[in-house]
Each structure stands twice: as C-alpha cells, then as structure tokens.
Short mmCIF file of C-alpha atoms and ligand atoms in Angstrom, two decimals:
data_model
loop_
_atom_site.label_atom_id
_atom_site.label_comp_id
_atom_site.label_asym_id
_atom_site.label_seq_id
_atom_site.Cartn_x
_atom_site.Cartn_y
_atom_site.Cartn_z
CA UNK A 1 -38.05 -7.67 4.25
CA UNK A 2 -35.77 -7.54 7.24
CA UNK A 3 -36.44 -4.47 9.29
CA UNK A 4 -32.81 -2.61 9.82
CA UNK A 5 -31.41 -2.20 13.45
CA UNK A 6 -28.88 -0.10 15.10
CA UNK A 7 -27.98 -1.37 18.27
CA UNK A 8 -26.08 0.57 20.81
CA UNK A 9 -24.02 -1.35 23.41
CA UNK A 10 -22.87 0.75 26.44
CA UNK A 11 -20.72 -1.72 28.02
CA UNK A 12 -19.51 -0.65 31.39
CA UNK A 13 -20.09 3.49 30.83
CA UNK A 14 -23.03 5.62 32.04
CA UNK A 15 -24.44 6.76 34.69
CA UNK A 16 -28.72 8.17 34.90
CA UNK A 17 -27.61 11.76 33.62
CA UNK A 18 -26.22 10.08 30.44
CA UNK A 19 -29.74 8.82 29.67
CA UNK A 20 -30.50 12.69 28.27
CA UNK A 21 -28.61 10.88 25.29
CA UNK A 22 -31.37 9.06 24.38
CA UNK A 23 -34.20 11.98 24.11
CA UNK A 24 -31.54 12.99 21.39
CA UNK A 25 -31.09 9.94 19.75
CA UNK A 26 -34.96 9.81 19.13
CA UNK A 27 -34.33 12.71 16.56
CA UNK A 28 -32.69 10.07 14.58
CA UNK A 29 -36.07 8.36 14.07
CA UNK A 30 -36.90 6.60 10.64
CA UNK A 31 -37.23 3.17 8.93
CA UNK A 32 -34.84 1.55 11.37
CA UNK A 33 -35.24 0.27 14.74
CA UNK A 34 -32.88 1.28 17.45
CA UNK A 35 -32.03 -0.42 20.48
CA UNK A 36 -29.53 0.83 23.33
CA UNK A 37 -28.41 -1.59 25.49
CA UNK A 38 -26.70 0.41 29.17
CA UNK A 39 -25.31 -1.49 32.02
CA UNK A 40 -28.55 -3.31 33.91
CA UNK A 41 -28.74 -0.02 37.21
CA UNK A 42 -29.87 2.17 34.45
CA UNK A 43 -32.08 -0.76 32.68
CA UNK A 44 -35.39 0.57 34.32
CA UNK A 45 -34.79 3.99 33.77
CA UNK A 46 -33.95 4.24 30.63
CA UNK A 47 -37.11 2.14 29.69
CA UNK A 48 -39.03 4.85 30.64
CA UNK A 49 -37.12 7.55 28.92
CA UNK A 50 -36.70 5.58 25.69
CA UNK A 51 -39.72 6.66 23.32
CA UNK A 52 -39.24 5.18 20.25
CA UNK A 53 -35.33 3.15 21.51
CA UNK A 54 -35.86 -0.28 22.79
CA UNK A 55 -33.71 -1.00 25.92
CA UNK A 56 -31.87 -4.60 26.21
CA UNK A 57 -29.71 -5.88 28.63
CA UNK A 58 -26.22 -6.69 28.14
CA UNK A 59 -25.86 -10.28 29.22
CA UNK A 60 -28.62 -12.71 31.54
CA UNK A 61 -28.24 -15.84 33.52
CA UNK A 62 -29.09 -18.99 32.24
CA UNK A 63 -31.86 -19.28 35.20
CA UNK A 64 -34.45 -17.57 35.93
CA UNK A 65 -33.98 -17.06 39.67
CA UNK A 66 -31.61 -18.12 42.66
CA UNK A 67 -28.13 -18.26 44.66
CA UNK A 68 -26.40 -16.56 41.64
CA UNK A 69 -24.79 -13.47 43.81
CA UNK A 70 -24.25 -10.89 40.94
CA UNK A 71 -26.20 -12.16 37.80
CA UNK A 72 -29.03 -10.94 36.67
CA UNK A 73 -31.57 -13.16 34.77
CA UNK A 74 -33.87 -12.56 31.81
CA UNK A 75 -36.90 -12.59 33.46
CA UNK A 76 -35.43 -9.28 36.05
CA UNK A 77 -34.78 -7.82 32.69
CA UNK A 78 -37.87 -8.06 30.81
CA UNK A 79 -39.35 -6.91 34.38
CA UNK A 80 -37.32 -3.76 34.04
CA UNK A 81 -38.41 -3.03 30.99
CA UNK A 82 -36.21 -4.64 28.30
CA UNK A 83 -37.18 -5.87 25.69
CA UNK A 84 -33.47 -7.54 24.12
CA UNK A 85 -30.54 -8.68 25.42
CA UNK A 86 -27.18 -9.21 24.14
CA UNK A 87 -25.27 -12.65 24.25
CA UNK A 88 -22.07 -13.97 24.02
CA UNK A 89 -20.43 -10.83 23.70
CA UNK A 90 -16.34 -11.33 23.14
CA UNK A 91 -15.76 -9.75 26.09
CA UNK A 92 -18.18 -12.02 28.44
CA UNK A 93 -16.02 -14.82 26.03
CA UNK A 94 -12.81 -13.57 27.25
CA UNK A 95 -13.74 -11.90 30.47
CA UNK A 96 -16.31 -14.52 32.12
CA UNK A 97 -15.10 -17.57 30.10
CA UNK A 98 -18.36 -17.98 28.39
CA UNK A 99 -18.48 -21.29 26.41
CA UNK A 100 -20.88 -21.38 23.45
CA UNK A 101 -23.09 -23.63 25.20
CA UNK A 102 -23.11 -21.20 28.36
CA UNK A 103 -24.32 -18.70 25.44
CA UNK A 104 -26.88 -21.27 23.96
CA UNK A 105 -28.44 -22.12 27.52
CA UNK A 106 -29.22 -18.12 27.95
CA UNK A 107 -30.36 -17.98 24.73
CA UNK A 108 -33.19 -20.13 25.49
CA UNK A 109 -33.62 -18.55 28.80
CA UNK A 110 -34.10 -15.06 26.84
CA UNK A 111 -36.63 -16.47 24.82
CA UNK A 112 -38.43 -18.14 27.71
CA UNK A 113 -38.96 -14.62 29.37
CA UNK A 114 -39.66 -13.16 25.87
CA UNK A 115 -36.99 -11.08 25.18
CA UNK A 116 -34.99 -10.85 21.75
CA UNK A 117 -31.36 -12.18 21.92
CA UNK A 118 -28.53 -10.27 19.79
CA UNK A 119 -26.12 -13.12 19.81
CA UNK A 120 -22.41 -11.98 18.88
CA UNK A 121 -19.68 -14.15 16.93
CA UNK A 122 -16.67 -13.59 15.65
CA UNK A 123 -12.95 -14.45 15.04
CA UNK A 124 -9.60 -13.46 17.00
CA UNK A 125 -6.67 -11.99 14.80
CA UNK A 126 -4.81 -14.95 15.40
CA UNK A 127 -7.60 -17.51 14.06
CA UNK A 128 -8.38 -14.87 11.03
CA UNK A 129 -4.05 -14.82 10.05
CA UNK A 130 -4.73 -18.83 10.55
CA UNK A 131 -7.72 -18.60 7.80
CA UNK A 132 -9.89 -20.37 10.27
CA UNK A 133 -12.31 -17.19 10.03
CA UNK A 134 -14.89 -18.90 8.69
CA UNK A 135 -14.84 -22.43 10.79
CA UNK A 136 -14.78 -20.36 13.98
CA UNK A 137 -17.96 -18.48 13.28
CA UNK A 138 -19.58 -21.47 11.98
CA UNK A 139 -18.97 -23.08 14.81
CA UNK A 140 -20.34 -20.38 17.09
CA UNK A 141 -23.15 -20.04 15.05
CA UNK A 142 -23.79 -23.98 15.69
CA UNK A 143 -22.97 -23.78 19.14
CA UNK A 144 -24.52 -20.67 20.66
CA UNK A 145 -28.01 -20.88 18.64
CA UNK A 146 -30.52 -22.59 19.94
CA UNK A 147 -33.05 -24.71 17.35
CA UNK A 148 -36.14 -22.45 18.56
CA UNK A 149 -34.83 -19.66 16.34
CA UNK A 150 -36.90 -17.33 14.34
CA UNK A 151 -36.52 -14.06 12.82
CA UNK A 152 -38.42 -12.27 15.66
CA UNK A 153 -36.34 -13.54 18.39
CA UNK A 154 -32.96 -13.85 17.42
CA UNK A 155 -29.91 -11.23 15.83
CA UNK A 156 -27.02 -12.12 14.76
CA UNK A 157 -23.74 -9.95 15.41
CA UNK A 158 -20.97 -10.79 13.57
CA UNK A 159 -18.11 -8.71 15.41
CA UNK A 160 -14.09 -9.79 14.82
CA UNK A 161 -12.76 -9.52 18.27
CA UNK A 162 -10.16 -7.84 17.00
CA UNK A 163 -11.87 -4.53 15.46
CA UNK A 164 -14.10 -4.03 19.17
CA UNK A 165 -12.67 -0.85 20.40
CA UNK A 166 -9.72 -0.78 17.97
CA UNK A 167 -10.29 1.24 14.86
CA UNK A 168 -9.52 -1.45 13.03
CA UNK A 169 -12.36 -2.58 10.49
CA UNK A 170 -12.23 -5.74 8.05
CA UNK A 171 -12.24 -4.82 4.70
CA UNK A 172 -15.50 -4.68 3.00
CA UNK A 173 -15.30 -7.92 0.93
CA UNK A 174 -14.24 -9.75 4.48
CA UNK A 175 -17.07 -8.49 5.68
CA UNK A 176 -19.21 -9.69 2.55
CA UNK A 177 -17.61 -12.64 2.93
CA UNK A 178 -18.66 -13.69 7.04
CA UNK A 179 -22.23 -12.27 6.55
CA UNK A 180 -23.31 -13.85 3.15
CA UNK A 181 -21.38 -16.92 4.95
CA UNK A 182 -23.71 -16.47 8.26
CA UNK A 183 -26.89 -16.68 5.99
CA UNK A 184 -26.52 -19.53 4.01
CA UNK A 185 -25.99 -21.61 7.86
CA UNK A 186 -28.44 -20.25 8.92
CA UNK A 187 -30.92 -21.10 6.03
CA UNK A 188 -29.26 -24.61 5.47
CA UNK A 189 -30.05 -24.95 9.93
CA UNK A 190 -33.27 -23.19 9.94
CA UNK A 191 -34.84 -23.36 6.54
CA UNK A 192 -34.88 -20.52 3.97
CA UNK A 193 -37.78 -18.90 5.39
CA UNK A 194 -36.34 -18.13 9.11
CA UNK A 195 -32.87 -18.21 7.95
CA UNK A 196 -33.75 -14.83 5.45
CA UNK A 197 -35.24 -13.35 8.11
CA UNK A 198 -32.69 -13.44 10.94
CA UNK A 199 -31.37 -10.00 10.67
CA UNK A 200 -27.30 -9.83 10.95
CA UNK A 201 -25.61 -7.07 12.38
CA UNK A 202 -21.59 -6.09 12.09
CA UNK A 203 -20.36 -4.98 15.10
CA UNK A 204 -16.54 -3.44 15.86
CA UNK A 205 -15.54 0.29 15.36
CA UNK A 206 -18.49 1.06 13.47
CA UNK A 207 -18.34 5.17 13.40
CA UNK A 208 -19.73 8.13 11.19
CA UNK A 209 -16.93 7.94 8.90
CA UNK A 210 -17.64 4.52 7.92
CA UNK A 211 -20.95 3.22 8.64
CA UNK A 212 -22.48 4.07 5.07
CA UNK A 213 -19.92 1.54 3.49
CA UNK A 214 -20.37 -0.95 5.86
CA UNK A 215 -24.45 -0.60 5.44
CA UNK A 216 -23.70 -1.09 2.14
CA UNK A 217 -22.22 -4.42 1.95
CA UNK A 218 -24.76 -7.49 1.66
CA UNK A 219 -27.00 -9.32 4.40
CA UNK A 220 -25.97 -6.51 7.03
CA UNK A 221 -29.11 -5.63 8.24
CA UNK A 222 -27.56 -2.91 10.68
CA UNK A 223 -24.78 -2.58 13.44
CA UNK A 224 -24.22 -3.26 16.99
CA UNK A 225 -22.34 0.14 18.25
CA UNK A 226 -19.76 0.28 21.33
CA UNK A 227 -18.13 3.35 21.53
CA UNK A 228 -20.28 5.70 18.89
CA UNK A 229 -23.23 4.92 20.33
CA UNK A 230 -22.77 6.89 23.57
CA UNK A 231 -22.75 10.27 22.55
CA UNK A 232 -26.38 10.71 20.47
CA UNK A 233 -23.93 12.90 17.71
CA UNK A 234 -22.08 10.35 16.67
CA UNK A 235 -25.18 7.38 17.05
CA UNK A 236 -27.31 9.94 15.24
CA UNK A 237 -25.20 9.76 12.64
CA UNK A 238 -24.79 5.59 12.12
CA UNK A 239 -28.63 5.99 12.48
CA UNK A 240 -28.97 8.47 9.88
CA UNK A 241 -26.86 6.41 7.49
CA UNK A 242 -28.70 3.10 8.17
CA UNK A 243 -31.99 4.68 7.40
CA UNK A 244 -30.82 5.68 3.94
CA UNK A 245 -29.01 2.29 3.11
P1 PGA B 301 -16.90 -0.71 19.40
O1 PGA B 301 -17.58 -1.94 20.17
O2 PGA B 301 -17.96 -0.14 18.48
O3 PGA B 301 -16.52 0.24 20.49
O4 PGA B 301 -15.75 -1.25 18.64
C1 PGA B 301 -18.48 -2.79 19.50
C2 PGA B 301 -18.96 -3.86 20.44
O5 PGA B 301 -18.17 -4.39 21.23
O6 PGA B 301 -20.16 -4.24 20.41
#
C-alpha cells in the first residue's frame, strides 16, 4: 500500500515569516504525508517549525563538498534538516541545462546522504502535439533513475512542462495514460515489487478546484504543488482531498 504524498514546491518565493504557513498546514493532518520543499535559506528553519511536514530541498549537487560557488549538496541538506529533495525539476531542465544524467548523478548523491529524491519528468507541448509524450518520459525515466531505486527512496513526478504555472491541466485519461505508463517501466526496470511501490506524483496547476479528480485517476499516489501550496488555504485544501481519495 503506497502511502499518499502531497508535496509542496516553493520555488523561488518565501521569506522566514511565510513559514507561519506551515503551523497551518499541520491542521491538514491525516493519512497522507506532506512535504514542503522552500528555497534552501529557509531549509533549517522550517525544519524546526515543521511538526508533522517533512522539509526537502529543491535541487543538490552531484558532490558532496567543494569549489562549487553557489550549489548546495545533499549532505548540507540533510544537515539542515531535510529529509527529501527534488530533482530534475523542468525548470533546473530549462533554466540550468540539466541533462538526465546530471539528474541521475544527484540522484545517487541524495541517496548517499539519505535523503528521498522526488524526481520530475515530463513532456513539452511541442513533443506532446508530436505524440512523442510517451518516448520522452520513458526516456527520462531511463535516464534520470538510478538502478539503486526502491520505494523508500525514490518519487516519481510526472509534471508536463507545459501545465507548471499555466492553468492548463492534461485531461484525465492523459493523465491515466503517463502514470499507468510510468508503472509498468518501472516494474519491467525494477521488478514488480519496487516498481508498485514507487509512489508517482502529478505535478502542474494542481489547485482546490481540481485536485479530487486528479487524485482520482490511477497510480497517482499524490501531487507535487507549485503555486497552491504557498498559502496553507489553498494546500489545506489539495491535502484535504488527497486524504479522502
Ligand atoms: P504549479 O507548479 O503547481 O505552480 O503549476 C508545479 C511545479 O512546478 O512543481
């Protein structure tokens, strides 16, 4: 039975007085787990305001220590008090120029320092119009995964670049369609037993209004939240509809 997770991705907003969001978030407390992941200055501080939330990081290096002006690795993380980190986010794709195998190299270094990787996937609008929807995020799975994967330390987020931050959803059956896709590669790559138990999240304009429906929809095991998930209303709410999918 995969445990459900709603996982809340900051991004670049928030500053310390925005952590009062997450003493309200904890009212949302039930079956699922919930993560927030702010930028890395509030890491340490929101650990120790968090309760019940886990706190990840938002991206690592690849090492675990040196002349990297700027990065931040896995280890530093974990110090602070994380206990996830997401990977291979579209916008460290597009913005940073992260190749899978950049992705699959801080995988490993996540797992090395013990922390959980949420690893993200998903098409462009161009390559879904193109129908290559389902090549592309088999070959991210491929490429970004590394073999050690269980279901304790790695997520899955399926998230169409194209719905982050849009409004734009895929349909339901689209949707379906990428996460029953997701499970059989990872069962046919990891065996049946570790590939049921990866959980998958969508991720990609996931509100109130239509986070029941997308819970709904097989093998998504919960969300990965931009926008919603800074304002505990709104997160309360995706959290509140998870826990009764
Ligand atoms: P969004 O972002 O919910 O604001 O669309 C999702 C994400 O990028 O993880």
């Amino acid at each position: 039975m995969r445990v459900k997770l709603a996982a809340g991705n900051w991004k670049m907003n928030g500053t310390r007085a925005d952590l009062a969001q997450l003493a309200a978030m904890q009212e949302a407390t039930g079956k699922a787990e919930i993560l927030i992941c702010p930028p890395s200055p509030l890491i340490s501080a929101a650990a120790e305001a968090a309760g019940q939330i886990a706190i990840g990081g938002q991206d690592c290096h690849a090492n675990t220590s040196g002349a990297h002006t700027g990065d931040i690795s896995a280890v530093m993380l974990k110090d602070a008090g994380a206990s996830h980190v997401i990977l291979g986010h579209s916008e460290r794709r597009s913005d940073h120029g992260e190749s899978d195998a950049d992705v699959r190299a801080k995988c490993v270094a996540a797992w090395d320092a013990g922390l959980k990787s949420i690893v993200c996937v998903g098409e462009t609008l161009d390559q879904r119009e193109a129908h290559n929807t389902l090549d592309i995020i088999g070959g991210q799975l491929a490429g970004s995964i590394p073999d050690a994967a269980t279901g304790h330390n790695l997520v899955v987020a399926y998230e169409p670049v194209w719905a982050i931050g849009t409004g734009k959803i895929p349909t339901l059956d689209q949707i379906g369609e990428v996460h029953d896709f997701m499970r059989v590669k990872l069962e046919q790559r990891f065996g049946e037993g570790v590939g049921r138990s990866v959980r998958l999240l969508y991720g990609g304009s996931v509100k109130p209004g239509n986070a029941a429906e997308i819970f709904g929809v097989s093998n998504v095991d919960g969300a990965l939240v931009g926008g919603a998930s800074l304002k505990a209303a709104d997160f309360v709410l995706i959290i509140t509809a998870l826990n009764a999918s």
